[in-house]
């Protein structure tokens, strides 16, 4: 599928990267933080992964981490994104990569990234398989 880029390339944040950013004790915290600092943004969070990252932050890190995530979203440090057309692409990706399994959330990240320049900040190796299509590029692994 060709990119439907709408503006300057953004970094689309995956759940794994968001979690590492929130958890200072995570072994990948420094690498994900450095990746964001070196880029300067803007950064986008697919709205369709909010429940996933919200649940993980609250359950594993506590309400303070959830509040920090909501602060980043509320302040505009991370922008929320959703496009109705992503649903067709999510279905296509989840079916094509069912053996990974890529699943709903990761497919939503790919669909969002494809519209915004293709860069994904993630720690999830499944995205490297999708990157072989040439529509996305993994920023950190």
XYZ file of N, CA and C in Angstrom:
423
model
N 0.844 -1.186 0.000
C 0.000 0.000 0.000
C 0.879 1.235 0.000
N 0.565 2.179 -0.794
C 1.329 3.416 -0.855
C 1.038 4.281 0.363
N 2.022 5.052 0.755
C 1.865 5.958 1.883
C 0.835 7.033 1.547
N 0.024 7.385 2.550
C -0.942 8.471 2.394
C -0.477 9.647 3.242
N 0.772 10.006 3.124
C 1.377 11.037 3.951
C 0.635 12.366 3.828
N 0.375 12.995 4.967
C -0.391 14.225 4.999
C 0.435 15.471 5.311
N 1.679 15.354 5.624
C 2.478 16.505 5.998
C 3.895 16.078 6.287
N 4.611 16.845 7.130
C 5.979 16.473 7.445
C 6.016 15.133 8.172
N 7.108 14.362 7.996
C 7.193 13.056 8.648
C 7.134 13.194 10.166
N 6.309 12.405 10.770
C 6.168 12.366 12.231
C 6.717 11.045 12.734
N 6.947 10.973 14.019
C 7.226 9.682 14.639
C 5.933 9.204 15.265
N 5.497 8.025 14.847
C 4.324 7.391 15.436
C 4.811 6.508 16.577
N 4.230 6.687 17.755
C 4.661 5.949 18.935
C 3.833 4.684 19.114
N 4.534 3.579 19.285
C 3.916 2.293 19.574
C 3.771 2.139 21.088
N 2.911 1.240 21.510
C 2.691 0.980 22.931
C 3.989 0.637 23.647
N 4.837 -0.194 23.039
C 6.082 -0.600 23.704
C 6.983 0.593 23.979
N 7.074 1.519 23.041
C 7.903 2.703 23.229
C 7.289 3.640 24.274
N 5.985 3.831 24.216
C 5.314 4.667 25.215
C 5.526 4.106 26.614
N 5.412 2.793 26.764
C 5.595 2.168 28.069
C 7.024 2.381 28.565
N 8.005 2.195 27.682
C 9.405 2.401 28.069
C 9.654 3.859 28.454
N 9.019 4.789 27.769
C 9.165 6.201 28.116
C 8.597 6.497 29.501
N 7.493 5.851 29.850
C 6.843 6.078 31.136
C 7.564 5.429 32.304
N 8.276 4.343 32.035
C 8.916 3.542 33.086
C 10.418 3.817 33.110
N 10.837 4.672 34.021
C 12.252 5.012 34.135
C 13.139 3.825 34.438
N 12.572 2.741 34.973
C 13.353 1.538 35.286
C 13.416 0.571 34.102
N 12.670 0.843 33.057
C 12.672 -0.038 31.883
C 14.061 -0.011 31.242
N 14.589 -1.181 30.839
C 15.921 -1.206 30.229
C 16.027 -0.390 28.935
N 14.905 -0.128 28.284
C 14.904 0.626 27.033
C 14.500 2.087 27.216
N 14.332 2.509 28.454
C 13.910 3.890 28.725
C 14.893 4.903 28.131
N 16.170 4.715 28.378
C 17.174 5.678 27.903
C 17.201 5.747 26.378
N 17.110 4.594 25.712
C 17.164 4.580 24.242
C 15.945 5.259 23.631
N 14.763 4.998 24.180
C 13.563 5.620 23.626
C 13.547 7.119 23.904
N 13.977 7.508 25.078
C 14.055 8.930 25.413
C 15.055 9.632 24.499
N 16.198 9.004 24.289
C 17.221 9.592 23.402
C 16.707 9.719 21.970
N 15.955 8.726 21.507
C 15.410 8.779 20.143
C 14.483 9.967 19.978
N 13.654 10.232 20.974
C 12.750 11.383 20.890
C 13.520 12.690 20.972
N 14.470 12.755 21.883
C 15.240 13.999 22.037
C 16.048 14.324 20.786
N 16.569 13.304 20.135
C 17.394 13.551 18.952
C 16.553 13.959 17.746
N 15.285 13.609 17.758
C 14.419 13.917 16.631
C 13.751 15.279 16.760
N 13.248 15.578 17.917
C 12.597 16.863 18.133
C 11.117 16.917 17.802
N 10.567 15.832 17.240
C 9.136 15.752 17.013
C 8.696 16.345 15.694
N 7.443 16.417 15.468
C 6.338 16.062 16.368
C 6.128 14.547 16.474
N 5.381 14.181 17.485
C 5.109 12.775 17.787
C 3.604 12.541 17.780
N 3.209 11.385 17.286
C 1.786 11.072 17.202
C 1.517 9.716 17.858
N 0.393 9.647 18.564
C -0.072 8.414 19.192
C -1.382 8.038 18.513
N -1.435 6.851 17.898
C -2.705 6.423 17.318
C -3.772 6.318 18.415
N -4.893 6.978 18.222
C -5.956 6.960 19.232
C -6.421 5.533 19.534
N -6.286 4.648 18.564
C -6.766 3.278 18.751
C -5.904 2.449 19.700
N -4.753 2.962 20.149
C -3.955 2.219 21.133
C -4.054 2.811 22.536
N -4.871 3.833 22.715
C -4.967 4.477 24.026
C -5.419 3.529 25.133
N -6.384 2.691 24.865
C -6.850 1.762 25.898
C -5.737 0.797 26.288
N -4.972 0.334 25.307
C -3.889 -0.611 25.580
C -2.802 0.032 26.449
N -2.297 1.189 26.055
C -1.234 1.820 26.833
C -1.759 2.337 28.165
N -2.984 2.818 28.186
C -3.570 3.271 29.443
C -3.690 2.140 30.451
N -4.159 1.001 29.999
C -4.291 -0.173 30.867
C -2.924 -0.610 31.387
N -1.940 -0.737 30.493
C -0.600 -1.177 30.909
C 0.038 -0.195 31.892
N -0.076 1.082 31.606
C 0.509 2.087 32.491
C -0.121 2.025 33.874
N -1.439 1.989 33.913
C -2.139 1.974 35.204
C -1.859 0.700 35.983
N -1.942 -0.449 35.320
C -1.777 -1.738 36.001
C -0.339 -2.018 36.428
N 0.607 -1.714 35.556
C 1.993 -2.086 35.836
C 2.803 -0.983 36.498
N 2.437 0.266 36.253
C 3.244 1.371 36.763
C 2.491 2.250 37.756
N 1.169 2.164 37.771
C 0.382 2.933 38.722
C -0.238 4.180 38.122
N -1.043 4.823 38.935
C -1.793 5.992 38.479
C -0.905 7.181 38.130
N 0.254 7.297 38.766
C 1.151 8.413 38.437
C 1.652 8.301 36.996
N 1.946 7.093 36.557
C 2.396 6.893 35.172
C 1.263 7.191 34.204
N 0.067 6.741 34.537
C -1.088 7.047 33.694
C -1.293 8.555 33.618
N -1.162 9.224 34.753
C -1.316 10.677 34.777
C -0.239 11.358 33.927
N 0.986 10.838 33.954
C 2.071 11.407 33.135
C 1.748 11.258 31.649
N 1.215 10.102 31.261
C 0.816 9.885 29.875
C -0.277 10.873 29.481
N -1.274 11.008 30.324
C -2.367 11.937 30.029
C -1.879 13.379 29.986
N -0.900 13.723 30.831
C -0.290 15.054 30.775
C 0.368 15.303 29.425
N 1.120 14.293 28.936
C 1.788 14.435 27.638
C 0.781 14.623 26.510
N -0.325 13.916 26.598
C -1.359 14.057 25.574
C -2.082 15.392 25.706
N -2.404 15.761 26.936
C -3.128 17.009 27.183
C -2.291 18.237 26.823
N -0.991 18.176 27.059
C -0.115 19.315 26.783
C 0.260 19.432 25.310
N -0.021 18.393 24.538
C 0.340 18.405 23.127
C 1.727 17.857 22.847
N 2.408 17.343 23.869
C 3.720 16.723 23.641
C 3.576 15.560 22.660
N 2.471 14.838 22.783
C 2.100 13.781 21.846
C 0.709 14.139 21.314
N 0.530 14.039 20.001
C -0.772 14.307 19.399
C -1.507 12.998 19.157
N -2.792 13.012 19.407
C -3.628 11.850 19.097
C -4.014 11.882 17.629
N -4.150 10.700 17.034
C -4.490 10.636 15.624
C -5.427 9.467 15.358
N -6.415 9.726 14.517
C -7.298 8.671 14.013
C -7.851 9.104 12.667
N -7.898 8.151 11.764
C -8.494 8.375 10.457
C -9.400 7.181 10.164
N -10.624 7.441 9.812
C -11.596 6.373 9.537
C -11.065 5.372 8.519
N -10.289 5.855 7.553
C -9.728 4.978 6.536
C -8.733 3.974 7.071
N -8.217 4.207 8.276
C -7.268 3.257 8.864
C -7.897 1.893 9.119
N -9.202 1.858 9.329
C -9.848 0.589 9.672
C -9.679 -0.448 8.562
N -9.781 -0.042 7.329
C -9.577 -0.966 6.209
C -8.146 -1.480 6.202
N -7.182 -0.575 6.425
C -5.769 -0.975 6.443
C -5.464 -1.871 7.645
N -6.052 -1.599 8.785
C -5.858 -2.431 9.976
C -6.322 -3.856 9.697
N -7.489 -3.982 9.103
C -8.014 -5.308 8.764
C -7.066 -6.033 7.820
N -6.592 -5.319 6.804
C -5.671 -5.912 5.827
C -4.375 -6.380 6.495
N -3.784 -5.535 7.314
C -2.520 -5.874 7.976
C -2.673 -7.010 8.971
N -3.727 -6.956 9.788
C -3.948 -8.006 10.788
C -4.128 -9.364 10.108
N -4.815 -9.386 8.977
C -4.981 -10.638 8.235
C -3.690 -11.108 7.596
N -2.985 -10.201 6.963
C -1.743 -10.567 6.268
C -0.678 -11.068 7.232
N -0.604 -10.465 8.415
C 0.438 -10.812 9.373
C -0.119 -11.571 10.581
N -1.140 -12.362 10.364
C -1.767 -13.127 11.450
C -0.788 -14.087 12.100
N 0.224 -14.529 11.356
C 1.195 -15.469 11.915
C 2.166 -14.799 12.890
N 2.251 -13.472 12.933
C 3.178 -12.816 13.865
C 2.722 -12.919 15.311
N 1.600 -12.674 15.778
C 0.477 -11.948 15.190
C 0.677 -10.440 15.347
N 0.391 -9.709 14.299
C 0.500 -8.260 14.357
C -0.644 -7.699 15.205
N -1.848 -8.174 14.967
C -2.986 -7.776 15.786
C -3.492 -6.377 15.524
N -4.532 -6.026 16.257
C -5.238 -4.761 16.066
C -4.374 -3.552 16.406
N -3.798 -3.533 17.608
C -3.061 -2.347 18.056
C -1.858 -2.065 17.163
N -1.061 -3.075 16.880
C 0.120 -2.867 16.041
C -0.276 -2.483 14.618
N -1.347 -3.056 14.115
C -1.829 -2.685 12.783
C -2.291 -1.228 12.765
N -2.886 -0.772 13.861
C -3.300 0.633 13.968
C -2.087 1.555 13.952
N -1.003 1.131 14.592
C 0.232 1.925 14.586
C 0.774 2.027 13.165
N 0.806 0.916 12.451
C 1.308 0.915 11.069
C 0.445 1.811 10.187
N -0.863 1.668 10.270
C -1.765 2.472 9.444
C -1.564 3.958 9.713
N -1.438 4.331 10.961
C -1.209 5.724 11.324
C 0.141 6.197 10.788
N 1.174 5.403 10.993
C 2.519 5.782 10.542
C 2.580 5.950 9.029
N 1.877 5.102 8.302
C 1.886 5.201 6.841
C 1.362 6.558 6.371
N 0.429 7.114 7.105
C -0.119 8.424 6.726
C 0.771 9.579 7.129
N 1.756 9.314 7.983
C 2.565 10.400 8.544
C 4.059 10.219 8.318
N 4.449 9.637 7.225
C 5.866 9.542 6.897
C 6.499 8.204 7.165
N 5.805 7.329 7.892
C 6.251 5.947 8.040
C 7.171 5.626 9.192
N 7.545 6.606 10.014
C 8.480 6.305 11.108
C 7.728 5.839 12.356
N 8.196 4.718 12.924
C 7.576 4.148 14.124
C 8.640 3.983 15.199
N 8.396 4.558 16.373
C 9.247 4.329 17.532
C 8.661 3.144 18.268
N 9.403 2.044 18.287
C 8.909 0.805 18.869
C 10.057 -0.029 19.390
N 9.731 -0.972 20.239
C 10.674 -1.973 20.723
C 10.231 -3.360 20.273
N 9.182 -3.410 19.500
C 8.545 -4.652 19.063
C 9.135 -5.102 17.725
N 9.770 -6.254 17.719
C 10.435 -6.766 16.508
C 9.460 -7.085 15.382
N 8.190 -7.277 15.677
C 7.220 -7.574 14.618
C 7.172 -6.467 13.566
N 7.446 -5.252 13.968
C 7.383 -4.144 13.024
C 8.470 -4.225 11.947
N 9.576 -4.901 12.241
C 10.626 -5.029 11.224
C 10.154 -5.881 10.059
N 9.277 -6.841 10.327
C 8.710 -7.665 9.259
C 7.838 -6.797 8.356
N 6.995 -5.976 8.953
C 6.124 -5.089 8.188
C 6.959 -4.049 7.435
N 8.054 -3.618 8.037
C 8.907 -2.603 7.401
C 9.468 -3.091 6.066
N 9.540 -4.388 5.870
C 10.025 -4.921 4.594
C 9.120 -4.547 3.429
N 7.861 -4.193 3.716
C 6.947 -3.721 2.667
C 7.386 -2.367 2.139
N 8.149 -1.637 2.935
C 8.631 -0.333 2.525
C 7.726 0.829 2.871
N 6.634 0.587 3.604
C 5.719 1.683 3.940
C 6.001 2.274 5.319
N 6.792 1.576 6.144
C 7.154 2.080 7.467
C 8.628 1.814 7.727
N 9.162 2.577 8.689
C 10.548 2.412 9.097
C 10.611 2.443 10.621
N 11.293 1.476 11.213
C 11.450 1.409 12.654
C 12.550 2.381 13.066
N 12.241 3.239 14.033
C 13.192 4.231 14.506
C 14.114 3.634 15.559
N 13.579 2.901 16.521
C 14.366 2.275 17.597
C 13.831 0.877 17.806
N 14.736 -0.048 18.043
C 14.331 -1.425 18.350
C 15.105 -1.923 19.514
